[in-house]
Short mmCIF file of C-alpha atoms and ligand atoms in Angstrom, two decimals:
data_model
loop_
_atom_site.label_atom_id
_atom_site.label_comp_id
_atom_site.label_asym_id
_atom_site.label_seq_id
_atom_site.Cartn_x
_atom_site.Cartn_y
_atom_site.Cartn_z
CA MET A 13 -14.04 -17.94 20.52
CA ILE A 14 -12.11 -18.85 17.35
CA ILE A 15 -12.90 -22.07 15.53
CA LYS A 16 -10.42 -23.17 12.90
CA LEU A 17 -12.07 -25.40 10.30
CA LYS A 18 -10.45 -28.37 8.62
CA ASN A 19 -9.69 -27.87 4.92
CA SER A 20 -12.08 -30.72 4.18
CA ALA A 21 -15.09 -28.80 5.56
CA THR A 22 -17.85 -28.38 2.99
CA ALA A 23 -19.94 -25.21 2.61
CA GLU A 24 -22.94 -27.11 3.98
CA GLN A 25 -21.08 -28.28 7.09
CA LYS A 26 -19.81 -24.77 7.65
CA GLN A 27 -23.36 -23.43 7.42
CA GLN A 28 -24.52 -26.03 9.98
CA LEU A 29 -21.86 -24.84 12.40
CA ILE A 30 -22.83 -21.20 11.86
CA SER A 31 -26.46 -22.12 12.63
CA LEU A 32 -25.33 -23.97 15.75
CA GLY A 33 -23.47 -20.86 16.93
CA GLU A 34 -26.56 -18.75 16.37
CA GLN A 35 -28.68 -21.25 18.31
CA LEU A 36 -26.17 -20.96 21.14
CA GLY A 37 -26.85 -17.22 21.18
CA VAL A 38 -23.64 -15.83 19.70
CA SER A 39 -23.10 -13.86 16.51
CA VAL A 40 -20.86 -15.64 14.03
CA CYS A 41 -18.34 -14.07 11.70
CA THR A 42 -16.36 -15.90 9.04
CA VAL A 43 -12.77 -15.14 8.10
CA VAL A 44 -11.58 -16.84 4.93
CA GLY A 45 -7.81 -16.57 4.78
CA ALA A 46 -5.39 -17.78 2.11
CA ILE A 47 -4.84 -21.04 3.99
CA ASP A 48 -7.40 -21.33 6.81
CA THR A 49 -11.07 -20.62 7.33
CA LEU A 50 -11.98 -19.36 10.78
CA LEU A 51 -15.34 -18.87 12.44
CA GLY A 52 -15.55 -16.32 15.24
CA PHE A 53 -18.24 -16.92 17.87
CA ILE A 54 -18.80 -13.45 19.34
CA GLY A 55 -20.75 -12.69 22.48
CA ASP A 56 -21.04 -14.57 25.76
CA THR A 57 -19.39 -17.94 25.04
CA THR A 58 -18.85 -18.96 28.65
CA HIS A 59 -21.62 -21.59 28.41
CA ILE A 60 -20.20 -23.18 25.24
CA ASP A 61 -18.29 -26.40 25.76
CA ILE A 62 -15.02 -26.25 23.82
CA GLU A 63 -14.58 -30.03 23.85
CA GLN A 64 -17.94 -30.59 22.21
CA LEU A 65 -17.01 -28.23 19.41
CA GLU A 66 -13.59 -29.84 19.01
CA ALA A 67 -15.27 -33.20 18.61
CA LEU A 68 -17.09 -32.07 15.47
CA ASP A 69 -15.82 -33.57 12.22
CA ILE A 70 -15.03 -30.30 10.48
CA VAL A 71 -13.32 -28.59 13.41
CA ASP A 72 -9.54 -28.46 13.53
CA SER A 73 -9.16 -26.49 16.77
CA VAL A 74 -11.01 -24.12 19.10
CA LYS A 75 -9.50 -21.27 21.08
CA ARG A 76 -11.08 -18.77 23.45
CA ILE A 77 -10.16 -15.13 22.84
CA GLN A 78 -8.89 -13.91 26.18
CA ALA A 79 -9.14 -10.19 25.39
CA PRO A 80 -12.57 -8.62 26.00
CA TYR A 81 -12.57 -7.00 22.53
CA LYS A 82 -13.47 -9.46 19.81
CA LYS A 83 -14.39 -7.64 16.58
CA ALA A 84 -11.49 -5.22 17.01
CA ASN A 85 -9.11 -8.11 17.75
CA ARG A 86 -6.48 -9.01 15.18
CA ILE A 87 -7.03 -12.72 15.91
CA ILE A 88 -10.49 -12.45 14.34
CA HIS A 89 -9.29 -10.35 11.43
CA PRO A 90 -5.61 -10.92 10.69
CA GLU A 91 -5.47 -8.49 7.73
CA ASN A 92 -5.28 -4.72 8.32
CA THR A 93 -8.61 -2.97 7.95
CA THR A 94 -8.60 -0.25 5.31
CA ILE A 95 -11.15 2.54 5.26
CA LYS A 96 -11.79 4.43 2.05
CA VAL A 97 -12.84 8.07 2.34
CA GLY A 98 -12.90 10.01 -0.93
CA ASP A 99 -9.58 9.29 -2.60
CA ALA A 100 -7.89 8.41 0.67
CA VAL A 101 -7.37 4.90 1.97
CA ILE A 102 -6.82 4.98 5.74
CA GLY A 103 -4.81 1.97 6.84
CA GLY A 104 -3.49 1.45 3.31
CA SER A 105 0.06 1.56 2.03
CA SER A 106 0.73 5.26 2.57
CA PRO A 107 -0.08 7.57 5.51
CA VAL A 108 -3.06 9.88 5.20
CA LEU A 109 -2.97 13.53 6.26
CA ILE A 110 -6.02 15.13 7.84
CA ALA A 111 -5.61 18.85 8.44
CA GLY A 112 -7.59 21.96 9.24
CA PRO A 113 -8.44 24.33 12.05
CA CYS A 114 -9.46 23.35 15.55
CA SER A 115 -12.74 25.19 14.98
CA VAL A 116 -14.62 26.41 11.97
CA GLU A 117 -14.78 30.20 12.37
CA SER A 118 -15.99 31.67 9.07
CA GLU A 119 -16.52 30.78 5.43
CA GLU A 120 -13.37 32.60 4.39
CA GLN A 121 -11.28 30.92 7.11
CA ILE A 122 -12.37 27.34 6.46
CA CYS A 123 -12.34 27.62 2.66
CA SER A 124 -8.91 29.21 2.49
CA ILE A 125 -7.40 26.67 4.91
CA ALA A 126 -9.06 23.82 2.98
CA LEU A 127 -7.43 24.92 -0.28
CA ASP A 128 -4.06 25.47 1.39
CA VAL A 129 -3.90 22.08 3.12
CA LYS A 130 -5.12 20.35 -0.01
CA ASN A 131 -2.29 21.93 -2.00
CA SER A 132 0.15 20.61 0.58
CA GLY A 133 -1.16 17.06 0.26
CA ALA A 134 -3.87 16.74 2.92
CA GLN A 135 -6.54 14.26 1.84
CA LEU A 136 -9.19 15.17 4.40
CA LEU A 137 -10.25 18.43 6.01
CA ARG A 138 -10.83 18.66 9.75
CA GLY A 139 -12.73 21.41 11.57
CA GLY A 140 -14.74 21.49 14.76
CA ALA A 141 -18.33 22.73 14.67
CA PHE A 142 -19.34 21.39 18.09
CA LYS A 143 -16.49 22.12 20.48
CA PRO A 144 -16.02 20.41 23.85
CA ARG A 145 -14.43 23.22 25.86
CA THR A 146 -13.25 23.04 29.44
CA SER A 147 -14.84 26.43 30.14
CA PRO A 148 -18.50 27.14 29.44
CA TYR A 149 -17.44 30.74 28.71
CA ALA A 150 -15.06 29.73 25.90
CA PHE A 151 -16.10 29.65 22.21
CA GLN A 152 -18.39 26.62 21.81
CA GLY A 153 -18.18 26.37 18.02
CA LEU A 154 -20.54 27.55 15.28
CA ARG A 155 -22.50 24.30 15.68
CA LYS A 156 -25.06 23.79 12.89
CA ASP A 157 -23.66 26.75 10.92
CA GLY A 158 -20.17 25.30 11.32
CA ILE A 159 -21.26 22.09 9.59
CA LYS A 160 -22.77 24.15 6.75
CA LEU A 161 -19.48 26.00 6.31
CA LEU A 162 -17.54 22.72 6.33
CA LEU A 163 -19.80 21.43 3.56
CA GLU A 164 -19.04 24.59 1.57
CA ALA A 165 -15.32 24.03 2.09
CA LYS A 166 -15.79 20.44 0.94
CA GLN A 167 -17.42 21.72 -2.26
CA VAL A 168 -14.73 24.31 -2.86
CA SER A 169 -11.77 22.01 -2.17
CA GLY A 170 -13.13 18.56 -2.98
CA LEU A 171 -11.78 17.31 0.38
CA PRO A 172 -13.95 14.99 2.48
CA ILE A 173 -14.63 16.37 5.96
CA VAL A 174 -14.05 15.15 9.52
CA THR A 175 -15.89 16.79 12.39
CA GLU A 176 -16.73 15.99 16.00
CA ILE A 177 -20.09 14.90 17.35
CA MET A 178 -20.79 15.57 21.02
CA ASP A 179 -24.29 14.22 21.46
CA ILE A 180 -26.66 11.77 19.79
CA SER A 181 -29.14 14.59 19.16
CA GLN A 182 -26.67 16.13 16.69
CA LEU A 183 -26.57 13.05 14.45
CA PRO A 184 -29.14 14.27 11.86
CA LEU A 185 -26.79 17.20 11.10
CA PHE A 186 -24.02 14.74 10.15
CA ASP A 187 -25.73 13.23 7.07
CA ASP A 188 -23.21 14.74 4.65
CA VAL A 189 -20.18 14.53 6.94
CA ASP A 190 -17.66 11.96 5.68
CA VAL A 191 -16.00 10.94 8.95
CA ILE A 192 -17.56 11.44 12.39
CA GLN A 193 -15.07 12.21 15.13
CA VAL A 194 -15.64 11.08 18.71
CA GLY A 195 -13.48 13.31 20.88
CA ALA A 196 -11.34 12.24 23.81
CA ARG A 197 -13.94 13.47 26.28
CA ASN A 198 -16.62 11.28 24.73
CA MET A 199 -14.61 8.10 24.23
CA GLN A 200 -16.67 6.38 26.88
CA ASN A 201 -20.04 7.93 26.04
CA PHE A 202 -21.42 4.46 25.47
CA GLU A 203 -24.89 5.53 24.33
CA LEU A 204 -23.29 7.72 21.66
CA LEU A 205 -20.98 4.88 20.60
CA LYS A 206 -23.93 2.49 20.29
CA GLU A 207 -25.79 4.97 18.09
CA LEU A 208 -22.72 5.43 15.88
CA GLY A 209 -22.56 1.66 15.57
CA LYS A 210 -25.83 1.86 13.66
CA THR A 211 -24.47 4.35 11.10
CA LYS A 212 -22.51 3.46 8.00
CA LYS A 213 -19.96 6.25 8.35
CA PRO A 214 -16.31 5.91 9.32
CA ILE A 215 -15.76 6.91 12.95
CA LEU A 216 -12.54 8.56 14.11
CA LEU A 217 -12.34 7.48 17.75
CA LYS A 218 -9.96 9.45 19.94
CA ARG A 219 -8.34 7.96 23.01
CA GLY A 220 -9.69 9.39 26.26
CA LEU A 221 -7.48 11.66 28.34
CA SER A 222 -6.81 8.96 30.92
CA SER A 223 -7.88 5.82 29.09
CA THR A 224 -5.90 2.66 28.62
CA LEU A 225 -5.45 1.14 25.18
CA GLU A 226 -7.74 -1.71 26.20
CA GLU A 227 -10.44 0.81 27.08
CA LEU A 228 -9.94 2.46 23.68
CA LEU A 229 -10.38 -0.91 21.98
CA MET A 230 -13.49 -1.63 24.07
CA SER A 231 -14.97 1.67 22.88
CA ALA A 232 -14.19 0.64 19.29
CA GLU A 233 -15.91 -2.65 20.13
CA TYR A 234 -19.10 -0.78 21.09
CA ILE A 235 -19.23 0.78 17.61
CA MET A 236 -18.27 -2.42 15.81
CA SER A 237 -20.65 -4.67 17.73
CA GLY A 238 -23.47 -2.38 16.56
CA GLY A 239 -22.60 -3.21 12.96
CA ASN A 240 -20.22 -0.43 11.96
CA GLU A 241 -16.74 -1.85 11.50
CA GLN A 242 -15.20 1.33 10.06
CA VAL A 243 -13.35 2.62 13.10
CA ILE A 244 -10.14 4.65 12.98
CA LEU A 245 -8.28 4.77 16.30
CA CYS A 246 -6.53 8.00 17.28
CA GLU A 247 -3.86 8.55 19.92
CA ARG A 248 -3.90 12.22 20.96
CA GLY A 249 -1.78 12.27 24.10
CA ILE A 250 -2.66 11.21 27.61
CA ARG A 251 -2.53 12.83 31.05
CA THR A 252 0.74 12.28 32.89
CA PHE A 253 2.67 14.18 35.57
CA GLU A 254 4.58 16.03 32.84
CA THR A 255 3.54 19.64 32.32
CA ALA A 256 6.00 20.71 29.61
CA THR A 257 3.53 19.54 26.99
CA ARG A 258 -0.28 19.74 26.99
CA ASN A 259 -0.43 15.93 27.13
CA THR A 260 2.14 13.15 26.73
CA LEU A 261 2.12 11.56 23.30
CA ASP A 262 2.10 7.79 23.74
CA LEU A 263 3.83 6.72 20.55
CA SER A 264 4.09 3.16 21.80
CA ALA A 265 0.32 3.03 21.28
CA ILE A 266 1.08 2.55 17.57
CA PRO A 267 2.93 -0.78 17.73
CA VAL A 268 0.84 -1.97 20.69
CA LEU A 269 -2.46 -1.33 18.89
CA LYS A 270 -1.10 -2.71 15.62
CA ASN A 271 -0.36 -5.97 17.41
CA LEU A 272 -3.69 -6.17 19.19
CA SER A 273 -6.00 -4.89 16.49
CA HIS A 274 -6.50 -4.70 12.73
CA LEU A 275 -7.95 -1.17 12.90
CA PRO A 276 -6.01 1.76 11.47
CA ILE A 277 -4.35 4.11 13.93
CA ILE A 278 -3.62 7.78 13.42
CA ILE A 279 -1.81 10.29 15.60
CA ASP A 280 -2.83 13.80 16.63
CA PRO A 281 0.42 15.61 17.48
CA SER A 282 -1.41 18.94 17.92
CA HIS A 283 -3.49 18.03 20.99
CA ALA A 284 -0.71 15.75 22.21
CA THR A 285 1.88 18.51 22.49
CA GLY A 286 -0.21 21.71 22.62
CA LYS A 287 2.66 23.60 21.00
CA ALA A 288 3.03 24.30 17.28
CA ASN A 289 6.85 24.09 17.41
CA LEU A 290 6.67 20.50 18.76
CA VAL A 291 4.17 19.25 16.19
CA PRO A 292 6.56 18.54 13.27
CA SER A 293 8.98 16.33 15.19
CA MET A 294 6.20 14.27 16.79
CA ALA A 295 4.39 14.00 13.45
CA ARG A 296 7.53 12.62 11.82
CA ALA A 297 8.14 10.26 14.74
CA ALA A 298 4.58 8.94 14.42
CA ILE A 299 4.99 8.14 10.73
CA ALA A 300 8.35 6.50 11.43
CA ALA A 301 6.67 4.36 14.12
CA GLY A 302 4.09 3.08 11.64
CA ALA A 303 1.05 5.35 12.08
CA ASP A 304 -1.52 5.18 9.29
CA GLY A 305 -1.93 8.93 9.28
CA LEU A 306 -1.99 12.20 11.18
CA ILE A 307 -4.63 14.71 12.16
CA ILE A 308 -3.04 18.14 12.45
CA GLU A 309 -4.43 21.55 13.35
CA VAL A 310 -3.70 24.26 10.79
CA HIS A 311 -4.89 27.89 11.02
CA ASN A 312 -4.38 30.82 8.63
CA ASN A 313 -3.87 33.19 11.58
CA PRO A 314 -2.93 31.16 14.68
CA PRO A 315 -2.55 34.12 17.12
CA CYS A 316 -6.17 35.10 16.44
CA ALA A 317 -7.65 31.58 16.39
CA LEU A 318 -10.79 31.16 18.51
CA CYS A 319 -9.49 27.83 19.81
CA ASP A 320 -6.09 26.11 20.07
CA GLY A 321 -4.09 28.77 18.17
CA GLN A 322 -0.93 27.96 20.17
CA GLN A 323 -0.80 24.43 18.75
CA SER A 324 -1.89 25.30 15.20
CA LEU A 325 0.55 25.29 12.31
CA THR A 326 0.40 28.02 9.69
CA PRO A 327 -0.34 26.74 6.17
CA GLU A 328 3.32 27.39 5.31
CA ALA A 329 4.61 25.33 8.26
CA PHE A 330 2.18 22.56 7.36
CA ASP A 331 3.47 22.56 3.79
CA THR A 332 7.07 22.17 4.98
CA LEU A 333 6.04 19.37 7.35
CA ALA A 334 4.07 17.53 4.64
CA LYS A 335 7.15 17.49 2.40
CA SER A 336 9.34 16.04 5.14
CA LEU A 337 6.70 13.41 5.90
CA ASN A 338 6.74 12.29 2.28
CA ARG A 339 10.46 11.67 2.61
CA ILE A 340 9.97 9.57 5.76
CA ALA A 341 7.12 7.57 4.26
CA ALA A 342 9.22 6.90 1.16
CA ALA A 343 12.16 5.78 3.29
CA LEU A 344 9.94 3.26 5.10
C1 PEP B 30 -10.25 18.22 18.52
O1 PEP B 30 -9.80 17.39 17.73
O2 PEP B 30 -10.57 19.37 18.20
C2 PEP B 30 -10.37 17.84 19.94
C3 PEP B 30 -11.19 18.50 20.77
O3 PEP B 30 -9.57 16.83 20.28
P1 PEP B 30 -9.56 15.90 21.59
O4 PEP B 30 -10.91 15.29 21.69
O5 PEP B 30 -8.47 14.93 21.28
O6 PEP B 30 -9.23 16.79 22.75
MN1 MN B 31 -8.27 21.63 19.07
#
């Protein structure tokens, strides 16, 4: 529920209304804009009588938010959310590049890729330590040792790191991780989302394989309602009848989510297409469509990668792509 206050409202009156909201059992957030001040009543507002609120002296108007996501809703927070990680500002004026291998494999591998992608302009390093694989016989990631190697690569390169969590029990290992990734397969692991809502770290939330954008926003809402408002949305391709690509990249997710929500949105063209030769064109299209960044798989020896080699760019191909992206971003 959004309550627009009259310009004449005093700080004391505003505080009284906030207390009233709390007595009515909702959490209250305040948005002070250039012209208007809004109060958001968040939670179950079905029992609150709109007309009674409208009758208050300081209230200009009251509107129910129809969408089930409140904190992620742009109505509550008209400005874009920006998330600062190291030197990067995700959701800021220029797109952010996150790059690195699907999986951390060795110290040499992750450190050399980190330096290469940094030289090409990546601002964050990705690398999976806990890998959600379709087959239990496939490489499952170096797990705890993978996180240690990522931290070494962070030291060597100075790049902040992004890595995936698969279970709440792994959280203590993520103390020094800069951005925690929730993978597509865990987008609706609600207990995990609630726990991440209690952390203070940015969360990169990937869209589930067959999830709607509203479901993605509801998963963001789980994290935000727990107190952590630093959520980065990620479109990584969805399941369709098409088999020419690993998934179908839903680029319309960018303008749709931008309209509905203030959260930054990035695109993963690697998992979306599954093919290295398709990554550059979809990466460029994503930036042209207004994405706040990209997460791209890069490997120093794709044919020998332990996971997702077929969709990984070489450091050289990533460098060429990064240069063309700069030109697109500048043109915008
Ligand atoms: C990944 O980023 O390595 C990954 C497993 O992605 P997704 O969850 O999108 O499949
Ligand atoms: Mn991968």
